[in-house]
């Protein structure tokens, strides 16, 4: 939800700001803008459209200033337009502001400022920040921003500069939107997300809720904006985080889209997420020290609640099936935007597990806060070191997918599934399980190591799935059905297809079709039937029969060697996955549903990495 960037140093700010904005485009792409300061003058350029449209209008005279800020927008207040694009200026044109988030009391503040004589140029909430800072400015930008922050309510990351203080940027953060400060030599950087900084530095500070930072080329002073006076006196000791992602992993690397590249990185995601955690010797213990839990605490767990949004939510639904079947622990799964509003009941030995690629999803963070207040122990499965979700949690299991740039989540999902199975195996060590379950978990453990090669096989032979996807692209809607662990995967397949191809799709429990949705099936409607779970295979075959009886087009996803569905549908309508532990079929079948979405969207010429109306990291509730 909007990307903000800043630079202060001895180099020309413009190319650095543009480069960082390009890397953040996935956070929002309906308008973009920059402001560079030089010799007491602001050069502001902004437009409706993407960063590449901004490139067309940033001319040479913006050139040589060495301090500046930039923004790529996902509209909340005011439609996408040049006048609503950031940066926004105060009445005097001395103060420039970019923001990611929402100023919830902006209307009241705007009325107050208008009464005081301020004139507004846009419909945005952000512009009130510029005028508030103007109101409080008295030769100290940090103090003025601190006072402005104290007046605002909401959730925001803010970056401000002043023409008369050309050596500094002031950054502030309220609640969840991320703000990362990148530490360079003789220069410092700001960005909403780590990938934008990787070309310049791998040393970062992560700003916390309530903090304000004064950033010059040689120093970063972090303090608390709630301190009424002299905020820069109250310094915080801040640990420098060293990020081990290389700049190359955030590039397309020869693939036409980030999404395809990230689908192809999944074997590596699995390997990296397992390495050093799951010993290949079957009797060696699994250690997950970052979870910060003792064996006694694991043994005492009485209930687990998983909370997440979108694709991560689907991973949590897989967890429910697996944890309940193997560990006999009751599991609740909640959507982030619902959990905190349903007054959840938390039991004495309950863990709340938040799953999030970005670690910055506002609804997931809000659920964690709700859970904490009600006494849950917080665990996180996340991909971004130092993210808000990771910092809020009592313990973390990092998925090691590397930066995910495409808006459609793929490798992060596979990382989450692997993380969930790792957590399950880890907990099983300290809980009583039946002999049958113990045997199944041994197979699960061995099966995890087979996944990288199995995913590779699917990727190396994707002609068939491509042909099926291109045929699906000719239809206005499609269905994905499954049972047991295939049911969440059906939802994920539908989400992926909708998100990037704009084809209407529904993911449905296969047995539920006949309770209403079957009415939508007609001649040739594509129905992807995920039939990878042995225990419910017969039932799936019956559900596929129901689909065929309505003349719909059923496409099966089945383990290699399958006979009945293959005979029923014909090989041309069947996608196979290598055989493994049934639960791990969700991982390999996920690759097929991702490729269906990708190739269908490609056939339709969609903007695959940046689908309309969406943003990668959803930092508003
Ligand atoms: O960063 P998170 O995992 O918390 O993001 C959650 C969802 O916004 C995300 O999975 C979204 O649904 C994806 N665009 C789906 O591909």
Coordinates of C-alpha atoms and ligand atoms in Angstrom, one line a residue:
X1 CA 0.0 0.0 0.0
X2 CA 2.1 2.8 -1.3
X3 CA 5.9 2.8 -1.3
X4 CA 7.9 5.7 0.0
X5 CA 11.6 6.4 -0.5
X6 CA 14.2 8.9 0.6
X7 CA 17.9 9.7 0.0
X8 CA 20.4 12.0 1.6
X9 CA 24.1 11.9 0.7
X10 CA 26.6 13.3 -1.7
X11 CA 25.3 11.7 -4.9
X12 CA 22.5 12.9 -7.2
X13 CA 19.3 11.9 -5.5
X14 CA 17.1 11.6 -8.5
X15 CA 18.4 8.4 -10.1
X16 CA 18.6 6.7 -6.7
X17 CA 15.0 7.7 -5.8
X18 CA 13.8 6.5 -9.2
X19 CA 15.6 3.2 -8.8
X20 CA 14.2 2.6 -5.4
X21 CA 10.7 3.5 -6.6
X22 CA 10.9 1.0 -9.4
X23 CA 11.7 -1.6 -6.8
X24 CA 8.7 -0.6 -4.7
X25 CA 6.2 -0.4 -7.6
X26 CA 4.6 -3.6 -6.4
X27 CA 3.3 -1.7 -3.3
X28 CA 1.0 0.5 -5.4
X29 CA 1.1 1.8 -8.9
X30 CA -1.7 4.3 -9.7
X31 CA 0.4 7.4 -9.4
X32 CA 4.0 8.4 -8.5
X33 CA 6.1 11.4 -7.7
X34 CA 9.4 12.8 -6.4
X35 CA 10.7 16.0 -4.8
X36 CA 14.4 16.8 -4.9
X37 CA 15.8 19.8 -3.0
X38 CA 18.7 21.9 -4.2
X39 CA 19.9 25.3 -3.1
X40 CA 16.7 26.0 -1.2
X41 CA 14.4 25.0 -4.1
X42 CA 12.2 22.0 -4.5
X43 CA 11.9 20.2 -7.9
X44 CA 8.6 18.3 -7.7
X45 CA 7.4 16.0 -10.5
X46 CA 4.4 13.8 -10.2
X47 CA 1.8 12.1 -12.4
X48 CA -1.0 9.6 -12.6
X49 CA 0.3 6.2 -13.6
X50 CA 3.3 4.0 -12.8
X51 CA 6.9 4.8 -12.0
X52 CA 7.6 4.3 -15.7
X53 CA 5.2 7.2 -16.5
X54 CA 7.0 9.4 -13.9
X55 CA 10.3 8.6 -15.8
X56 CA 8.9 10.3 -18.8
X57 CA 8.4 13.6 -17.0
X58 CA 11.5 13.8 -14.7
X59 CA 13.7 16.2 -16.8
X60 CA 17.3 17.1 -16.4
X61 CA 16.8 20.2 -14.3
X62 CA 15.7 18.0 -11.4
X63 CA 19.2 16.7 -11.7
X64 CA 21.8 17.4 -9.2
X65 CA 20.1 17.8 -5.8
X66 CA 21.5 15.3 -3.3
X67 CA 18.5 15.0 -1.0
X68 CA 14.9 13.9 -2.0
X69 CA 11.8 11.9 -1.4
X70 CA 9.6 9.8 -3.6
X71 CA 6.3 7.9 -3.6
X72 CA 4.4 5.3 -5.5
X73 CA 0.7 5.3 -4.7
X74 CA -2.2 2.9 -4.0
X75 CA -5.1 5.2 -3.7
X76 CA -7.1 5.4 -0.5
X77 CA -8.3 9.1 -0.1
X78 CA -8.9 10.6 -3.5
X79 CA -8.8 8.9 -6.9
X80 CA -5.6 8.4 -8.8
X81 CA -4.6 11.7 -10.4
X82 CA -1.7 14.0 -10.7
X83 CA -3.0 16.4 -8.0
X84 CA -3.5 13.5 -5.5
X85 CA -0.1 12.0 -6.3
X86 CA 2.6 12.6 -3.6
X87 CA 4.7 14.5 -2.6
X88 CA 2.3 17.0 -1.1
X89 CA 3.5 20.5 -0.1
X90 CA 2.4 23.0 2.5
X91 CA 1.0 26.5 1.6
X92 CA 4.5 28.1 1.4
X93 CA 6.0 25.3 -0.7
X94 CA 8.8 24.8 1.9
X95 CA 7.7 21.4 3.2
X96 CA 7.3 18.2 1.1
X97 CA 5.7 15.1 2.5
X98 CA 5.1 11.5 1.4
X99 CA 3.0 9.1 3.3
X100 CA 2.1 5.4 3.4
X101 CA -1.0 4.7 5.4
X102 CA -4.1 6.6 6.6
X103 CA -4.6 9.7 8.7
X104 CA -7.9 8.7 10.2
X105 CA -8.8 12.1 11.7
X106 CA -7.7 14.0 8.5
X107 CA -11.2 15.5 8.0
X108 CA -11.3 17.2 11.4
X109 CA -7.7 18.4 11.0
X110 CA -8.4 19.7 7.5
X111 CA -11.3 21.8 8.7
X112 CA -9.2 23.2 11.5
X113 CA -6.4 24.1 9.1
X114 CA -8.7 25.6 6.6
X115 CA -10.1 27.8 9.4
X116 CA -6.6 28.9 10.1
X117 CA -6.2 30.0 6.5
X118 CA -4.5 26.9 4.9
X119 CA -5.3 26.2 1.3
X120 CA -5.5 22.6 0.1
X121 CA -4.7 21.3 -3.4
X122 CA -5.7 17.7 -3.2
X123 CA -8.3 15.3 -1.8
X124 CA -5.7 13.3 0.1
X125 CA -5.3 12.7 3.8
X126 CA -1.6 13.2 3.4
X127 CA -1.8 16.8 2.5
X128 CA -2.9 17.7 6.1
X129 CA 0.5 16.4 7.3
X130 CA 2.3 19.1 5.2
X131 CA 0.0 21.8 6.6
X132 CA 0.2 20.6 10.1
X133 CA 4.1 20.6 9.9
X134 CA 3.9 24.1 8.5
X135 CA 1.7 25.1 11.4
X136 CA 4.2 23.8 14.0
X137 CA 7.4 24.7 12.2
X138 CA 9.7 27.0 14.1
X139 CA 13.2 26.3 12.7
X140 CA 13.3 22.7 13.7
X141 CA 11.8 20.2 11.3
X142 CA 12.1 17.2 13.7
X143 CA 10.1 19.1 16.4
X144 CA 7.4 20.2 13.9
X145 CA 7.0 16.6 12.6
X146 CA 6.8 15.3 16.2
X147 CA 4.1 17.8 17.1
X148 CA 2.2 17.0 13.9
X149 CA 2.4 13.2 14.6
X150 CA 1.0 13.8 18.1
X151 CA -2.1 15.4 16.5
X152 CA -2.8 12.6 14.1
X153 CA -4.7 9.3 14.5
X154 CA -4.3 6.3 12.2
X155 CA -1.6 4.2 10.9
X156 CA 1.1 5.7 8.8
X157 CA 4.8 6.0 7.8
X158 CA 5.7 9.6 6.9
X159 CA 8.8 11.1 5.3
X160 CA 9.3 14.9 5.3
X161 CA 11.8 17.5 4.1
X162 CA 12.1 21.2 4.4
X163 CA 13.8 23.6 1.9
X164 CA 15.6 25.5 4.7
X165 CA 17.0 22.3 6.3
X166 CA 18.6 20.8 3.2
X167 CA 20.8 18.4 5.1
X168 CA 18.0 16.2 6.6
X169 CA 15.0 14.0 6.1
X170 CA 12.6 13.4 9.0
X171 CA 10.8 10.0 9.1
X172 CA 8.1 9.0 11.5
X173 CA 6.0 5.9 12.0
X174 CA 2.6 5.4 13.7
X175 CA 1.3 1.8 14.0
X176 CA 2.0 -0.6 11.3
X177 CA 3.2 0.7 7.9
X178 CA 6.9 -0.2 7.6
X179 CA 9.7 2.2 7.4
X180 CA 13.3 1.0 6.9
X181 CA 16.4 3.2 7.1
X182 CA 19.3 1.9 5.1
X183 CA 22.7 2.9 6.4
X184 CA 25.3 3.8 3.8
X185 CA 28.8 5.5 3.9
X186 CA 28.3 9.2 3.7
X187 CA 24.7 8.7 2.7
X188 CA 21.6 7.3 4.2
X189 CA 18.4 5.8 2.6
X190 CA 14.8 5.3 3.5
X191 CA 12.3 2.9 1.9
X192 CA 9.1 1.1 2.7
X193 CA 10.7 -2.3 2.1
X194 CA 14.1 -3.9 2.1
X195 CA 14.4 -4.9 -1.6
X196 CA 14.5 -1.3 -2.6
X197 CA 17.7 -0.8 -0.4
X198 CA 19.7 -3.8 -1.5
X199 CA 21.6 -2.0 -4.3
X200 CA 22.9 0.5 -1.7
X201 CA 23.3 -1.3 1.6
X202 CA 22.4 -4.4 3.6
X203 CA 22.6 -2.6 6.9
X204 CA 19.2 -1.4 8.2
X205 CA 17.3 0.1 11.1
X206 CA 13.7 -0.7 11.3
X207 CA 11.7 2.2 12.7
X208 CA 9.2 1.2 15.4
X209 CA 5.7 2.5 16.2
X210 CA 6.0 5.9 17.8
X211 CA 9.4 6.7 16.6
X212 CA 10.8 9.6 14.6
X213 CA 14.2 9.7 12.9
X214 CA 16.3 12.6 11.8
X215 CA 18.4 11.4 9.0
X216 CA 21.4 13.2 7.6
X217 CA 24.2 11.9 5.4
X218 CA 26.3 11.0 8.4
X219 CA 23.8 10.2 11.2
X220 CA 20.5 8.7 12.1
X221 CA 19.0 10.0 15.4
X222 CA 16.0 8.0 16.5
X223 CA 13.7 9.3 19.2
X224 CA 10.1 9.2 20.4
X225 CA 7.7 11.7 18.8
X226 CA 5.4 11.5 21.9
X227 CA 8.0 13.4 23.9
X228 CA 6.4 16.8 24.0
X229 CA 9.6 18.8 23.5
X230 CA 13.1 18.3 22.1
X231 CA 12.4 14.9 20.6
X232 CA 15.9 14.6 19.3
X233 CA 17.3 14.5 22.8
X234 CA 15.7 11.1 23.6
X235 CA 17.9 8.7 21.7
X236 CA 17.3 5.0 21.3
X237 CA 19.9 2.4 21.0
X238 CA 19.0 0.6 17.9
X239 CA 20.5 -2.7 16.7
X240 CA 21.7 -2.6 13.1
X241 CA 20.1 -5.5 11.2
X242 CA 22.3 -7.1 8.5
X243 CA 20.2 -8.5 5.7
X244 CA 21.5 -11.5 3.8
X245 CA 19.5 -11.1 0.6
X246 CA 21.6 -10.3 -2.4
X247 CA 20.5 -7.5 -4.8
X248 CA 20.2 -10.1 -7.7
X249 CA 17.4 -12.0 -6.0
X250 CA 15.2 -8.9 -6.3
X251 CA 15.7 -8.8 -10.2
X252 CA 13.9 -10.7 -12.9
X253 CA 16.9 -12.7 -13.9
X254 CA 15.9 -13.2 -17.5
X255 CA 12.3 -14.3 -16.8
X256 CA 9.5 -12.3 -18.4
X257 CA 7.8 -11.7 -15.1
X258 CA 8.8 -11.8 -11.4
X259 CA 5.9 -14.2 -10.8
X260 CA 7.4 -16.9 -13.2
X261 CA 10.9 -16.3 -11.7
X262 CA 9.5 -16.8 -8.2
X263 CA 7.6 -19.9 -9.2
X264 CA 10.9 -21.3 -10.4
X265 CA 12.6 -20.4 -7.2
X266 CA 10.4 -22.7 -5.2
X267 CA 12.8 -25.7 -5.1
X268 CA 15.3 -23.3 -3.5
X269 CA 12.7 -21.9 -1.1
X270 CA 12.0 -25.4 0.2
X271 CA 15.7 -26.3 0.6
X272 CA 16.5 -23.0 2.3
X273 CA 13.6 -23.3 4.7
X274 CA 14.6 -26.9 5.7
X275 CA 18.3 -26.5 5.8
X276 CA 19.8 -26.4 9.3
X277 CA 16.4 -27.2 10.8
X278 CA 15.3 -30.6 9.6
X279 CA 18.2 -33.0 10.1
X280 CA 18.2 -35.6 7.3
X281 CA 18.9 -38.4 9.8
X282 CA 15.4 -39.4 10.8
X283 CA 16.1 -39.8 14.5
X284 CA 18.0 -36.5 15.0
X285 CA 15.9 -33.9 16.9
X286 CA 14.5 -30.9 15.1
X287 CA 15.5 -27.6 16.6
X288 CA 13.7 -24.3 16.1
X289 CA 15.4 -22.1 18.7
X290 CA 13.9 -18.8 17.3
X291 CA 10.5 -20.1 18.3
X292 CA 11.5 -19.5 22.0
X293 CA 9.4 -22.3 23.4
X294 CA 10.3 -25.0 25.8
X295 CA 9.4 -28.7 25.3
X296 CA 7.1 -28.4 28.4
X297 CA 5.3 -25.4 26.8
X298 CA 4.8 -27.4 23.6
X299 CA 3.4 -30.3 25.5
X300 CA 1.0 -28.1 27.3
X301 CA -0.6 -26.4 24.2
X302 CA -4.3 -26.8 24.3
X303 CA -5.3 -24.9 21.2
X304 CA -3.8 -23.1 18.2
X305 CA -5.3 -20.2 16.3
X306 CA -3.8 -19.4 13.0
X307 CA -4.4 -15.9 11.6
X308 CA -3.5 -14.5 8.2
X309 CA -4.8 -12.9 5.0
X310 CA -5.1 -14.0 1.4
X311 CA -2.7 -16.7 0.3
X312 CA -1.2 -16.9 3.8
X313 CA -4.7 -17.7 5.1
X314 CA -4.9 -20.6 2.7
X315 CA -1.6 -22.0 4.1
X316 CA -3.2 -21.7 7.6
X317 CA -6.2 -23.8 6.4
X318 CA -3.8 -26.5 5.3
X319 CA -2.3 -26.3 8.9
X320 CA -5.7 -26.9 10.4
X321 CA -6.1 -30.2 8.6
X322 CA -2.6 -31.4 9.4
X323 CA -2.3 -30.3 13.0
X324 CA -5.7 -31.6 14.0
X325 CA -5.1 -35.0 12.3
X326 CA -1.6 -35.5 13.6
X327 CA -1.4 -33.7 16.9
X328 CA -5.1 -33.8 17.9
X329 CA -4.9 -30.1 18.9
X330 CA -8.0 -28.1 18.1
X331 CA -7.1 -25.5 15.5
X332 CA -9.0 -22.3 14.7
X333 CA -8.1 -20.4 11.5
X334 CA -9.1 -16.8 11.2
X335 CA -8.9 -14.2 8.5
X336 CA -6.9 -11.2 9.9
X337 CA -9.6 -8.6 9.1
X338 CA -12.2 -10.6 11.1
X339 CA -10.4 -12.0 14.1
X340 CA -10.2 -8.8 16.2
X341 CA -13.8 -7.9 15.6
X342 CA -15.3 -11.2 16.8
X343 CA -14.1 -10.9 20.4
X344 CA -12.1 -14.1 20.3
X345 CA -11.9 -16.4 23.3
X346 CA -8.3 -17.3 24.2
X347 CA -7.7 -20.3 26.4
X348 CA -4.9 -20.6 29.0
X349 CA -2.5 -22.6 26.8
X350 CA -3.3 -21.2 23.5
X351 CA -0.8 -20.0 20.8
X352 CA -1.7 -17.5 18.1
X353 CA 0.3 -18.2 15.0
X354 CA 0.4 -15.3 12.5
X355 CA 1.4 -16.2 9.0
X356 CA 2.6 -13.5 6.7
X357 CA 5.0 -13.2 3.8
X358 CA 5.6 -9.4 4.2
X359 CA 5.2 -9.4 8.0
X360 CA 3.5 -6.0 7.4
X361 CA -0.1 -6.9 6.7
X362 CA -2.1 -4.5 8.9
X363 CA -5.0 -6.9 9.5
X364 CA -2.6 -9.7 10.6
X365 CA -0.7 -7.3 12.9
X366 CA -4.0 -6.0 14.4
X367 CA -5.0 -9.6 15.1
X368 CA -1.7 -10.3 16.8
X369 CA -2.2 -7.3 19.1
X370 CA -5.7 -8.5 19.9
X371 CA -4.4 -11.9 20.7
X372 CA -1.6 -10.5 22.9
X373 CA -4.0 -8.4 24.9
X374 CA -6.1 -11.5 25.5
X375 CA -3.1 -13.4 26.7
X376 CA -2.2 -15.6 23.8
X377 CA 1.4 -16.6 23.1
X378 CA 2.3 -15.1 19.7
X379 CA 4.3 -17.1 17.1
X380 CA 5.0 -15.9 13.6
X381 CA 5.8 -17.6 10.4
X382 CA 7.1 -14.9 8.1
X383 CA 9.5 -14.2 5.3
X384 CA 10.9 -10.8 6.3
X385 CA 13.5 -10.6 9.0
X386 CA 12.8 -7.7 11.4
X387 CA 9.2 -7.2 10.0
X388 CA 6.5 -5.9 12.3
X389 CA 5.0 -9.4 12.6
X390 CA 8.4 -10.8 13.5
X391 CA 9.0 -8.1 16.1
X392 CA 5.6 -8.4 17.7
X393 CA 5.8 -12.2 18.1
X394 CA 7.3 -14.1 21.1
X395 CA 8.9 -16.5 18.7
X396 CA 9.5 -16.7 14.9
X397 CA 9.9 -19.3 12.2
X398 CA 11.3 -17.6 9.1
X399 CA 10.4 -18.9 5.7
X400 CA 13.5 -18.4 3.6
X401 CA 11.9 -17.5 0.3
X402 CA 13.9 -14.4 -0.3
X403 CA 12.2 -11.2 -1.5
X404 CA 8.9 -11.8 -3.2
X405 CA 8.2 -9.0 -5.7
X406 CA 5.2 -10.2 -7.8
X407 CA 1.9 -9.2 -6.2
X408 CA 0.7 -12.8 -6.6
X409 CA 2.3 -14.8 -3.8
X410 CA 3.8 -18.1 -4.9
X411 CA 7.2 -19.0 -3.4
X412 CA 6.1 -17.5 -0.1
X413 CA 3.1 -19.8 0.0
X414 CA 5.3 -22.8 -0.6
X415 CA 7.6 -21.5 2.1
X416 CA 4.7 -21.1 4.5
X417 CA 3.5 -24.7 3.8
X418 CA 7.0 -26.0 4.5
X419 CA 7.2 -23.8 7.6
X420 CA 3.9 -25.2 8.9
X421 CA 5.0 -28.8 8.4
X422 CA 8.3 -28.0 10.2
X423 CA 6.4 -26.6 13.1
X424 CA 4.1 -29.6 13.2
X425 CA 7.1 -32.0 13.2
X426 CA 8.8 -30.0 15.9
X427 CA 5.8 -30.0 18.1
X428 CA 5.2 -33.7 17.6
X429 CA 8.5 -34.4 19.3
X430 CA 7.1 -33.2 22.6
X431 CA 3.5 -34.6 22.3
X432 CA 2.0 -38.0 22.5
X433 CA 1.1 -39.3 19.1
X434 CA -0.2 -42.7 18.0
X435 CA 2.1 -45.2 16.4
X436 CA 0.3 -44.8 13.1
X437 CA 0.8 -41.0 13.3
X438 CA 4.4 -41.4 14.2
X439 CA 5.0 -43.5 11.1
X440 CA 3.2 -41.0 9.0
X441 CA 5.3 -38.2 10.4
X442 CA 8.5 -40.1 9.6
X443 CA 7.3 -40.3 6.0
X444 CA 6.4 -36.6 6.1
X445 CA 9.8 -35.8 7.3
X446 CA 11.5 -37.8 4.5
X447 CA 9.1 -36.4 2.0
X448 CA 10.0 -32.8 2.7
X449 CA 13.5 -33.4 1.4
X450 CA 12.1 -34.9 -1.9
X451 CA 10.1 -31.7 -2.7
X452 CA 12.8 -29.6 -4.4
X453 CA 13.5 -32.3 -7.0
X454 CA 9.8 -33.0 -7.4
X455 CA 8.9 -29.3 -7.9
X456 CA 11.8 -29.1 -10.4
X457 CA 10.3 -31.9 -12.4
X458 CA 7.0 -30.1 -12.7
X459 CA 8.7 -26.9 -13.7
X460 CA 10.9 -28.6 -16.3
X461 CA 7.9 -30.1 -18.1
X462 CA 5.2 -27.4 -18.0
X463 CA 4.0 -27.6 -21.6
X464 CA 0.9 -29.5 -20.7
X465 CA -0.2 -27.2 -17.9
X466 CA 0.5 -24.3 -20.2
X467 CA -1.8 -25.7 -22.9
X468 CA -4.6 -26.3 -20.3
X469 CA -4.2 -22.8 -18.9
X470 CA -4.4 -21.2 -22.3
X471 CA -7.6 -23.1 -23.0
X472 CA -9.0 -22.0 -19.6
X473 CA -8.2 -18.4 -20.6
X474 CA -10.9 -18.5 -23.2
X475 CA -13.6 -19.0 -20.5
X476 CA -15.2 -16.2 -18.4
X477 CA -15.1 -18.3 -15.2
X478 CA -13.5 -21.4 -13.7
X479 CA -13.8 -23.5 -10.6
X480 CA -11.3 -25.3 -8.4
X481 CA -12.5 -28.1 -6.2
X482 CA -10.8 -30.3 -3.6
X483 CA -11.3 -32.2 -0.3
X484 CA -9.3 -32.3 2.8
X485 CA -5.9 -30.6 2.3
X486 CA -6.8 -30.0 -1.3
X487 CA -9.7 -27.8 -0.2
X488 CA -7.6 -24.8 0.8
X489 CA -5.5 -25.4 -2.3
X490 CA -8.7 -25.1 -4.4
X491 CA -9.3 -21.7 -2.8
X492 CA -5.7 -20.7 -3.5
X493 CA -5.9 -21.8 -7.2
X494 CA -9.1 -19.7 -7.6
X495 CA -7.5 -16.7 -5.9
X496 CA -4.4 -16.9 -8.0
X497 CA -6.4 -17.1 -11.2
X498 CA -8.7 -14.2 -10.3
X499 CA -5.9 -12.0 -9.1
X500 CA -3.8 -12.0 -12.2
X501 CA -6.0 -13.1 -15.1
X502 CA -9.2 -11.4 -13.9
X503 CA -11.2 -14.5 -14.8
X504 CA -13.9 -15.1 -12.3
X505 CA -13.0 -18.2 -10.2
X506 CA -14.3 -20.0 -7.2
X507 CA -12.4 -22.4 -4.9
X508 CA -14.8 -24.8 -3.4
X509 CA -14.9 -27.9 -1.2
X510 CA -15.8 -30.6 -3.7
X511 CA -18.5 -32.1 -1.6
X512 CA -20.2 -28.7 -1.2
X513 CA -20.8 -28.1 -4.9
X514 CA -24.1 -29.9 -5.0
X515 CA -25.5 -27.6 -2.3
X516 CA -25.8 -24.7 -4.7
X517 CA -22.8 -23.9 -6.8
X518 CA -23.4 -26.8 -9.1
X519 CA -26.1 -24.6 -10.7
X520 CA -23.3 -22.6 -12.3
X521 CA -21.8 -25.5 -14.2
X522 CA -22.7 -25.7 -17.8
X523 CA -21.2 -26.9 -21.1
X524 CA -17.5 -26.7 -21.0
X525 CA -17.0 -24.7 -17.8
X526 CA -13.5 -25.5 -16.5
X527 CA -13.4 -27.3 -13.2
X528 CA -9.9 -28.1 -11.8
X529 CA -10.4 -31.1 -9.6
X530 CA -7.5 -31.5 -7.1
X531 CA -7.5 -35.2 -6.2
X532 CA -4.3 -35.7 -4.4
X533 CA -5.5 -36.9 -1.0
X534 CA -5.8 -40.7 -0.8
X535 CA -8.3 -40.8 2.0
X536 CA -10.9 -38.9 0.1
X537 CA -10.0 -40.0 -3.5
X538 CA -13.1 -42.1 -4.0
X539 CA -15.3 -39.2 -2.9
X540 CA -13.5 -36.9 -5.3
X541 CA -14.1 -39.3 -8.2
X542 CA -17.8 -39.1 -7.4
X543 CA -17.7 -35.3 -7.3
X544 CA -15.9 -35.3 -10.7
X545 CA -18.7 -37.5 -12.1
X546 CA -21.2 -34.9 -10.9
X547 CA -19.2 -32.2 -12.8
X548 CA -19.0 -34.3 -15.9
X549 CA -22.8 -35.1 -15.8
X550 CA -23.3 -31.3 -16.2
X551 CA -21.1 -31.3 -19.3
X552 CA -18.5 -29.2 -17.6
X553 CA -14.8 -29.6 -18.5
X554 CA -13.1 -31.3 -15.6
X555 CA -9.3 -31.2 -15.3
X556 CA -7.8 -33.5 -12.8
X557 CA -4.6 -32.9 -10.7
X558 CA -3.6 -36.4 -9.5
X559 CA -0.5 -38.2 -8.2
X560 CA 1.5 -40.1 -10.9
X561 CA 0.2 -43.6 -11.6
X562 CA -3.4 -42.5 -11.1
X563 CA -5.8 -44.8 -12.9
X564 CA -9.5 -44.0 -12.3
X565 CA -9.6 -40.3 -12.9
X566 CA -7.1 -40.5 -15.7
X567 CA -9.3 -43.0 -17.5
X568 CA -12.4 -41.0 -16.8
X569 CA -11.0 -37.7 -18.0
X570 CA -8.4 -38.8 -20.5
X571 CA -4.7 -38.0 -20.2
X572 CA -5.1 -34.7 -22.1
X573 CA -7.2 -33.4 -19.1
X574 CA -4.9 -34.6 -16.3
X575 CA -2.0 -33.0 -14.6
X576 CA 0.2 -35.2 -12.5
X577 CA 2.4 -34.6 -9.5
X578 CA 5.1 -36.9 -8.2
X579 CA 4.0 -39.2 -5.4
X580 CA 4.9 -38.2 -1.9
X581 CA 3.3 -38.1 1.5
X582 CA -0.3 -37.0 0.8
X583 CA 0.0 -33.8 2.7
X584 CA 3.0 -32.8 0.6
X585 CA 1.0 -33.2 -2.5
X586 CA -0.4 -29.7 -1.6
X587 CA 3.0 -28.3 -2.3
X588 CA 3.5 -29.8 -5.7
X589 CA -0.1 -29.4 -6.7
X590 CA 0.3 -25.7 -5.7
X591 CA 2.9 -25.4 -8.5
X592 CA 0.3 -26.5 -11.1
X593 CA -2.4 -24.1 -9.9
X594 CA 0.2 -21.3 -9.9
X595 CA 1.2 -22.2 -13.5
X596 CA -2.5 -22.3 -14.6
X597 CA -3.0 -18.8 -13.3
X598 CA 0.3 -17.6 -14.8
X599 CA -0.2 -19.0 -18.3
X600 CA -3.9 -18.0 -18.4
X601 CA -3.0 -14.4 -17.5
X602 CA -0.1 -14.4 -20.0
X603 CA -2.4 -15.6 -22.7
X604 CA -4.8 -12.7 -21.9
X605 CA -1.9 -10.2 -21.9
X606 CA -2.5 -9.2 -18.3
X607 CA -0.1 -7.1 -16.2
X608 CA 1.0 -10.2 -14.3
X609 CA 3.3 -8.7 -11.7
X610 CA 1.1 -5.7 -11.0
X611 CA -2.5 -6.7 -11.4
X612 CA -5.1 -3.9 -11.4
X613 CA -6.4 -2.5 -8.1
X614 CA -4.0 -4.5 -5.9
X615 CA -0.7 -3.9 -4.0
X616 CA 1.8 -6.4 -2.6
X617 CA 1.8 -5.3 1.0
X618 CA -1.5 -4.4 2.4
X619 CA -0.7 -2.0 5.3
X620 CA -4.2 -0.5 5.7
X621 CA -7.1 -2.3 7.5
Ligands
LIG1 O1 2.3 -10.4 3.2 P1 1.2 -11.3 3.6 O2 1.5 -12.7 3.4 O3 0.6 -11.0 5.0 O4 0.0 -10.9 2.6 C1 -1.2 -11.5 2.7 C2 -2.1 -11.2 1.4 O5 -2.2 -9.9 1.2 C3 -1.4 -11.9 0.2 O6 -1.2 -13.2 0.4 C4 -2.3 -11.7 -1.1 O7 -3.5 -12.4 -0.9 C5 -1.6 -12.1 -2.3 N1 -1.6 -11.1 -3.3 C6 -2.1 -13.3 -3.0 O8 -1.4 -13.7 -4.1

